[in-house]
Short mmCIF file of C-alpha atoms in Angstrom, two decimals:
data_model
loop_
_atom_site.label_atom_id
_atom_site.label_comp_id
_atom_site.label_asym_id
_atom_site.label_seq_id
_atom_site.Cartn_x
_atom_site.Cartn_y
_atom_site.Cartn_z
CA MET A 10 152.47 -57.12 61.30
CA ASN A 11 154.96 -59.36 59.57
CA ILE A 12 157.10 -57.12 57.38
CA GLN A 13 157.26 -59.60 54.49
CA PHE A 14 153.51 -59.95 54.52
CA LYS A 15 153.02 -56.20 54.52
CA LYS A 16 155.44 -55.84 51.63
CA GLY A 17 153.49 -58.39 49.60
CA VAL A 18 150.22 -56.59 50.25
CA LEU A 19 151.71 -53.24 49.28
CA GLU A 20 153.03 -54.74 46.05
CA LEU A 21 149.55 -56.01 45.32
CA CYS A 22 148.11 -52.52 45.94
CA VAL A 23 150.66 -50.84 43.68
CA LEU A 24 150.10 -53.35 40.88
CA SER A 25 146.33 -52.92 41.25
CA MET A 26 146.60 -49.15 40.91
CA LEU A 27 148.76 -49.56 37.81
CA MET A 28 146.24 -52.01 36.28
CA ARG A 29 143.91 -49.05 35.87
CA MET A 30 146.41 -46.69 34.24
CA ASP A 31 150.03 -45.60 34.14
CA GLN A 32 150.82 -43.29 37.04
CA TYR A 33 153.76 -41.35 38.45
CA GLY A 34 155.24 -41.73 41.90
CA TYR A 35 153.57 -38.84 43.69
CA GLU A 36 150.19 -39.86 42.29
CA LEU A 37 150.60 -43.42 43.52
CA ALA A 38 151.79 -42.22 46.93
CA SER A 39 148.78 -39.92 47.36
CA THR A 40 146.28 -42.61 46.45
CA LEU A 41 147.97 -45.18 48.64
CA SER A 42 148.26 -42.99 51.72
CA GLN A 43 144.60 -41.98 51.43
CA SER A 44 143.48 -45.48 52.36
CA ILE A 45 146.49 -47.12 54.01
CA GLU A 46 148.53 -45.71 56.81
CA ILE A 47 151.99 -45.86 55.31
CA ALA A 48 154.97 -43.57 55.02
CA ASP A 49 154.99 -42.25 51.45
CA GLY A 50 158.71 -43.00 51.26
CA SER A 51 158.07 -46.76 51.46
CA LEU A 52 156.47 -46.69 48.03
CA TYR A 53 159.65 -45.93 46.15
CA PRO A 54 161.68 -48.97 47.24
CA ILE A 55 158.69 -51.10 46.19
CA LEU A 56 158.49 -49.42 42.79
CA ARG A 57 162.20 -49.97 42.23
CA LYS A 58 161.91 -53.60 43.20
CA LEU A 59 158.97 -54.13 40.85
CA ALA A 60 160.93 -52.48 38.05
CA ALA A 61 163.97 -54.67 38.76
CA ASP A 62 161.74 -57.73 38.62
CA GLY A 63 160.32 -56.67 35.29
CA GLN A 64 156.80 -56.31 36.70
CA VAL A 65 156.67 -52.64 35.76
CA THR A 66 158.52 -50.42 33.30
CA THR A 67 159.09 -46.69 33.47
CA TYR A 68 159.13 -43.82 31.02
CA LEU A 69 159.46 -40.06 31.34
CA ARG A 70 156.73 -37.67 30.28
CA GLU A 71 156.77 -33.88 30.32
CA SER A 72 154.49 -32.18 32.82
CA THR A 73 152.99 -28.71 32.67
CA GLY A 74 155.00 -26.30 34.75
CA GLY A 75 157.38 -28.78 36.34
CA PRO A 76 160.17 -31.25 35.66
CA PRO A 77 159.32 -34.40 33.63
CA ARG A 78 157.57 -37.15 35.56
CA LYS A 79 158.58 -40.79 35.72
CA TYR A 80 155.53 -42.87 34.86
CA TYR A 81 155.16 -46.48 35.90
CA SER A 82 153.46 -48.98 33.61
CA ILE A 83 152.59 -52.59 34.42
CA THR A 84 154.03 -55.30 32.15
CA ALA A 85 152.46 -58.56 31.04
CA TYR A 86 154.58 -60.31 33.65
CA GLY A 87 153.35 -57.83 36.25
CA ARG A 88 149.74 -58.66 35.35
CA GLN A 89 150.51 -62.32 35.82
CA ILE A 90 151.99 -61.65 39.28
CA HIS A 91 149.04 -59.43 40.12
CA THR A 92 146.56 -62.23 39.37
CA GLN A 93 148.54 -64.59 41.55
CA LEU A 94 148.91 -62.15 44.46
CA LEU A 95 145.24 -61.23 44.28
CA LYS A 96 144.24 -64.88 44.49
CA GLU A 97 146.51 -65.40 47.50
CA TRP A 98 145.16 -62.30 49.18
CA GLN A 99 141.52 -63.27 48.64
CA HIS A 100 142.18 -66.73 49.98
CA PHE A 101 143.96 -65.29 52.99
CA SER A 102 141.36 -62.66 53.84
CA ALA A 103 138.55 -65.18 53.41
CA SER A 104 140.28 -67.46 55.90
CA VAL A 105 140.72 -64.63 58.40
CA ASN A 106 137.08 -63.65 58.02
CA ALA A 107 136.00 -67.23 58.57
CA ILE A 108 138.04 -67.47 61.76
CA THR A 109 137.00 -64.13 63.17
CA GLY A 110 133.40 -65.08 62.38
CA GLY A 111 132.52 -61.85 60.67
CA ARG A 112 131.93 -61.07 57.08
CA ALA A 113 133.85 -58.17 55.66
CA TYR A 114 130.78 -56.27 54.50
CA GLU A 115 128.49 -56.68 57.44
CA MET B 197 162.90 -30.99 57.93
CA ASN B 198 162.96 -29.28 54.53
CA LYS B 199 163.61 -30.87 51.16
CA ASP B 200 167.38 -30.38 51.17
CA GLN B 201 167.76 -31.78 54.66
CA PHE B 202 165.64 -34.79 53.75
CA LEU B 203 167.58 -35.52 50.57
CA TYR B 204 170.89 -35.06 52.37
CA GLN B 205 169.92 -37.48 55.12
CA LEU B 206 168.68 -40.00 52.57
CA GLN B 207 171.88 -39.70 50.58
CA GLN B 208 173.95 -40.29 53.70
CA ALA B 209 171.88 -43.31 54.66
CA LEU B 210 172.20 -44.78 51.15
CA ARG B 211 175.98 -44.45 51.22
CA PRO B 212 176.98 -48.10 50.98
CA LEU B 213 175.01 -48.48 47.74
CA ASP B 214 176.26 -47.94 44.22
CA PRO B 215 176.58 -44.16 43.60
CA GLU B 216 174.71 -44.43 40.30
CA LEU B 217 171.81 -46.15 42.03
CA THR B 218 171.84 -43.57 44.81
CA LYS B 219 171.56 -40.83 42.22
CA GLU B 220 168.54 -42.47 40.62
CA ILE B 221 166.85 -42.93 43.97
CA LEU B 222 167.43 -39.31 44.96
CA ALA B 223 166.01 -38.20 41.60
CA ASP B 224 162.80 -40.11 42.39
CA PHE B 225 162.44 -38.24 45.66
CA GLU B 226 163.28 -34.91 44.13
CA GLU B 227 160.51 -35.51 41.63
CA HIS B 228 158.18 -36.37 44.50
CA PHE B 229 158.94 -33.03 46.15
CA ALA B 230 158.52 -31.15 42.87
CA ASN B 231 155.10 -32.71 42.30
CA GLY B 232 154.04 -32.12 45.89
CA LEU B 233 155.12 -28.47 45.78
CA GLN B 234 153.03 -28.06 42.63
CA GLN B 235 150.02 -29.14 44.69
CA SER B 236 150.99 -26.28 47.02
CA ARG B 237 152.16 -28.57 49.78
CA SER B 238 155.08 -27.43 51.91
CA GLU B 239 158.48 -29.12 51.95
CA GLU B 240 158.12 -29.84 55.67
CA GLU B 241 154.76 -31.50 55.19
CA LEU B 242 156.03 -33.61 52.31
CA SER B 243 159.15 -34.82 54.08
CA LYS B 244 157.11 -35.66 57.15
CA GLU B 245 154.79 -37.81 55.06
CA LEU B 246 157.71 -39.49 53.33
CA GLY B 247 158.93 -40.72 56.68
CA ASP B 248 162.35 -41.42 58.14
CA PRO B 249 165.15 -41.33 55.52
CA ALA B 250 167.09 -44.01 57.41
CA GLN B 251 164.07 -46.32 57.30
CA ILE B 252 163.60 -45.70 53.57
CA ALA B 253 167.28 -46.45 52.94
CA LYS B 254 166.91 -49.65 54.91
CA GLU B 255 163.98 -50.72 52.75
CA TYR B 256 166.08 -50.19 49.63
CA LYS B 257 168.93 -52.22 51.05
CA ASP B 258 166.56 -54.97 52.15
CA SER B 259 165.12 -55.42 48.72
CA ILE B 260 168.61 -55.45 47.21
CA ALA B 261 169.62 -58.11 49.68
CA ASP B 262 166.50 -60.07 48.76
CA GLY B 263 167.27 -59.85 45.07
CA GLN B 264 170.86 -60.96 45.50
CA GLN B 265 169.89 -63.70 47.84
CA HIS B 266 167.59 -65.18 45.24
CA GLN B 267 170.26 -64.87 42.64
CA ASP B 268 172.71 -66.64 44.90
CA ILE B 269 170.38 -69.51 45.58
CA ARG B 270 170.55 -70.32 41.91
CA SER B 271 174.30 -70.88 41.93
CA SER B 272 174.88 -73.87 44.07
CA TRP B 273 178.48 -73.40 45.11
CA GLN B 274 177.54 -70.41 47.15
CA GLU B 275 174.65 -72.09 48.80
CA ASN B 276 176.60 -73.74 51.57
CA TRP B 277 178.54 -70.63 52.25
CA GLN B 278 175.38 -68.59 52.49
CA ARG B 279 173.07 -70.89 54.34
CA PRO B 280 172.57 -69.51 57.83
CA ASP B 281 172.36 -72.97 59.34
CA THR B 282 175.74 -74.05 57.98
CA MET B 283 177.42 -70.82 58.92
CA THR B 284 179.51 -70.60 62.04
CA PRO B 285 178.40 -67.94 64.51
CA GLU B 286 181.52 -65.88 63.84
CA ALA B 287 180.99 -66.03 60.11
CA ARG B 288 177.39 -64.97 60.50
CA HIS B 289 178.50 -62.14 62.72
CA GLN B 290 181.12 -61.08 60.23
CA THR B 291 178.76 -61.01 57.29
CA ALA B 292 176.13 -59.24 59.34
CA LEU B 293 178.57 -56.42 59.82
CA GLN B 294 179.00 -55.92 56.10
CA PRO B 295 176.45 -53.32 55.07
CA ASP B 296 176.22 -54.56 51.52
CA SER B 297 176.58 -58.22 52.32
CA THR B 298 174.12 -60.43 50.57
CA SER B 299 173.43 -62.55 53.58
CA TRP B 300 172.44 -59.96 56.11
CA GLN B 301 168.77 -60.65 55.70
CA HIS B 302 168.81 -64.30 56.35
CA GLY B 303 166.34 -64.27 59.15
CA SER B 304 163.53 -63.33 56.83
CA GLU B 305 161.61 -65.59 54.51
CA PRO B 306 162.20 -65.04 50.81
CA ASP B 307 158.67 -63.82 50.19
CA THR B 308 158.92 -63.54 46.46
CA ALA B 309 160.47 -66.95 45.94
CA SER B 310 157.05 -68.52 45.67
CA ASP B 311 155.99 -66.34 42.78
CA GLY B 312 159.33 -66.69 41.07
CA SER B 313 159.70 -62.98 40.66
CA GLY B 314 162.75 -62.50 42.78
CA THR B 315 165.22 -64.34 40.64
CA LYS B 316 166.61 -61.41 38.77
CA ALA B 317 169.49 -59.44 40.21
CA TRP B 318 168.68 -55.93 41.13
CA THR B 319 170.88 -53.66 39.12
CA ALA B 320 171.10 -49.95 38.88
CA GLN B 321 169.77 -50.02 35.37
CA ASP B 322 166.97 -52.33 36.45
CA HIS B 323 164.26 -52.74 33.86
CA GLN B 324 166.34 -51.61 30.93
CA ASN B 325 168.40 -54.70 31.42
CA ALA B 326 165.54 -57.07 31.94
CA GLY B 327 165.77 -59.79 29.36
CA GLN B 328 169.12 -58.65 28.07
CA GLY B 329 171.42 -61.56 27.29
CA ILE B 330 175.12 -62.06 27.76
CA ASN B 331 177.28 -59.30 26.39
CA GLU B 332 179.96 -60.96 24.24
CA GLY B 333 182.43 -58.10 24.27
CA THR B 334 182.39 -57.98 28.03
CA LEU B 335 182.68 -61.75 28.20
CA VAL B 336 185.94 -61.70 26.22
CA LEU B 337 187.24 -58.87 28.36
CA VAL B 338 186.36 -60.73 31.55
CA ILE B 339 188.06 -63.90 30.31
CA VAL B 340 191.24 -62.02 29.40
CA LEU B 341 191.17 -60.12 32.68
CA ASN B 342 190.77 -63.34 34.65
CA LEU B 343 193.37 -65.37 32.73
CA PHE B 344 196.16 -62.82 32.73
CA ILE B 345 195.60 -60.75 35.84
CA ALA B 346 193.19 -62.30 38.30
CA LEU B 347 194.33 -65.91 37.97
CA PRO B 348 198.05 -65.27 38.72
CA VAL B 349 197.12 -62.95 41.57
CA VAL B 350 194.68 -65.43 43.07
CA LEU B 351 197.12 -68.33 42.67
CA SER B 352 199.92 -66.39 44.35
CA LEU B 353 197.62 -65.40 47.19
CA ILE B 354 196.58 -69.03 47.63
CA SER B 355 200.25 -70.04 47.73
CA VAL B 356 200.99 -67.39 50.33
CA LEU B 357 198.03 -68.51 52.42
CA PHE B 358 199.14 -72.11 52.08
CA GLY B 359 202.66 -71.13 53.14
CA PHE B 360 201.37 -69.36 56.24
CA TRP B 361 199.24 -72.33 57.17
CA ALA B 362 202.25 -74.62 56.79
CA ALA B 363 204.41 -72.28 58.86
CA ALA B 364 201.87 -72.09 61.67
CA GLY B 365 201.45 -75.85 61.59
CA GLY B 366 205.22 -76.35 61.57
CA ILE B 367 205.72 -74.16 64.62
CA GLY B 368 203.03 -76.14 66.42
CA ILE B 369 204.63 -79.47 65.55
CA ALA B 370 208.04 -78.18 66.68
CA GLY B 371 206.50 -77.15 70.00
CA LEU B 372 204.95 -80.59 70.47
CA ALA B 373 208.24 -82.23 69.62
CA LEU B 374 209.93 -80.15 72.33
CA PHE B 375 207.38 -81.43 74.81
CA ALA B 376 208.36 -84.96 73.94
CA VAL B 377 212.03 -84.15 74.43
CA ALA B 378 211.27 -82.33 77.71
CA ILE B 379 209.75 -85.50 79.16
CA LEU B 380 213.03 -87.35 78.57
CA GLU B 381 215.23 -84.58 80.00
CA ALA B 382 215.17 -84.18 83.74
CA GLY B 383 215.86 -81.05 85.79
CA ILE B 384 216.26 -77.47 84.66
CA ILE B 385 216.94 -78.33 81.02
CA GLY B 386 213.70 -80.27 80.81
CA LEU B 387 211.85 -77.30 82.32
CA ILE B 388 213.38 -74.88 79.84
CA LEU B 389 212.55 -77.17 76.94
CA PHE B 390 209.02 -77.56 78.25
CA LEU B 391 208.49 -73.78 78.52
CA PHE B 392 210.02 -73.22 75.11
CA GLY B 393 207.71 -75.84 73.64
CA LEU B 394 204.75 -74.24 75.40
CA SER B 395 205.49 -70.82 73.93
CA LEU B 396 205.88 -72.36 70.46
CA VAL B 397 202.52 -74.09 70.75
CA ALA B 398 200.88 -70.86 71.94
CA LEU B 399 202.43 -69.03 69.00
CA ALA B 400 201.10 -71.69 66.63
CA VAL B 401 197.59 -71.43 68.09
CA ILE B 402 197.60 -67.65 67.62
CA GLY B 403 198.91 -68.12 64.09
CA LEU B 404 196.22 -70.69 63.27
CA ILE B 405 193.44 -68.44 64.58
CA LEU B 406 194.81 -65.58 62.53
CA MET B 407 194.91 -67.85 59.49
CA VAL B 408 191.26 -68.84 59.91
CA TYR B 409 190.29 -65.17 59.71
CA LEU B 410 192.64 -64.46 56.81
CA THR B 411 191.31 -67.41 54.84
CA LYS B 412 187.72 -66.43 55.52
CA GLY B 413 188.42 -62.90 54.37
CA PHE B 414 190.10 -64.22 51.26
CA VAL B 415 187.16 -66.48 50.39
CA TYR B 416 184.77 -63.58 50.99
CA LEU B 417 186.69 -61.30 48.62
CA LEU B 418 186.92 -64.05 46.03
CA ARG B 419 183.18 -64.54 46.23
CA GLN B 420 182.55 -60.81 45.77
CA TYR B 421 184.84 -60.91 42.78
CA PHE B 422 182.87 -63.77 41.23
CA ILE B 423 179.58 -61.94 41.77
CA TRP B 424 181.03 -58.85 40.20
CA ASN B 425 182.22 -60.88 37.20
CA ARG B 426 178.84 -62.47 36.77
CA ASN B 427 177.02 -59.15 36.94
CA LEU B 428 179.44 -57.71 34.41
CA VAL B 429 178.89 -60.54 31.95
CA LYS B 430 175.16 -60.43 32.40
CA GLY B 431 175.25 -56.80 31.37
CA GLY B 432 174.06 -55.44 34.67
CA ALA B 433 175.78 -52.73 36.63
CA ALA B 434 177.84 -54.08 39.48
CA ILE B 435 176.50 -53.09 42.83
#
C-alpha cells in the first residue's frame, strides 16, 4: 500500500482513539495493534508528528507502581483535522466499495 | 532482542538527529517498555512487537523531512533550489546523501499539504512551541551575530570563491590564447605552444569543475545557516 496513504489512515485512527479520551502511548499501541497489523513502533513517530503539528498535546501523569506516563490529548485543531480526514476516508472507502461491488457490511 | 539492545539500536539509528530530540524519543520507548513490563509482558516480546529500530528511525526522519519540506515551500527563494525538477542530477544525488537533508524525500507527495497541517517546523520542543511568536532577545542576538561575524565571513568567502573562479577562467583564456599563437608559429615551437596551451586548458577545466562543487557546497552551507537562523528566531530548537 502507498506509504503516504497508510500514514494518513493511521493518523486518522490515532486521532479517533484520542477523541474518546486522553491515552498514553502503550495504551494506544495496544488498541491499534489489536485491529490493525502494524509494528507498535510506528505509532510513536506519528504521535510526535501530530504533536509537532499542534493536533495533540502531551502531559505527564503519575502511574501506580511505575514511572509517570505521557498522556496524549487532542486539541481543537486536531478535532478539525479529524473531521476532515474522516470525511476523506468515508468518501474513499465508499468509492472502493462501489467499484468492488460489495457493501462493507454484507 | 531485549530492551537495552532495542534502545541501543534505535539510538544508533537516530544518530543524525538532534541529540535532545533523540533523548525524548528514547524516553517514549523506555516508557513503552515500562508499561508493557507492568502488564507482565517480556522485553523480547515487546521489542518484537515494536518492530525494526532502523525502520522506526526512518519513520522519524521521514516526518522531519516532511515538516521541513513544507516549511521550505513557504519561503520562495529556496523553492527553486529544492524543486526536484529544477535540480541537476548531481545536486539531487548530493542532497540525497545528506542524512538530514530536507530534500531527501522529494519523491513522495506531501500528504499533509492538503489539510494544511504540515506547515509548522518540527522542533524538538514540538507542541510547547506551537503558537509561540518571535523571540525578541534572540532576534537582536541573531542580527548582531550576522552583522559582525557572519556577514564579514560570508563576504570574504564569496570574494575567495570569486577569485578562484577568475583564476580558473584566466588560466583557460591563457590556454586558448596560446592555441591562437600556436597556429601562427610553425614547426617545433608551434607544437610546444600548442601542448602548453592544451595543458593550461585542461587545468582550467579541472579548476572549473572543482569550483562548481565548491560553490554548490558553499550555497548548501549558507542555506543551512539561514534555516538555523530562522529556527532560532522562531523560538524553536535547531535541528
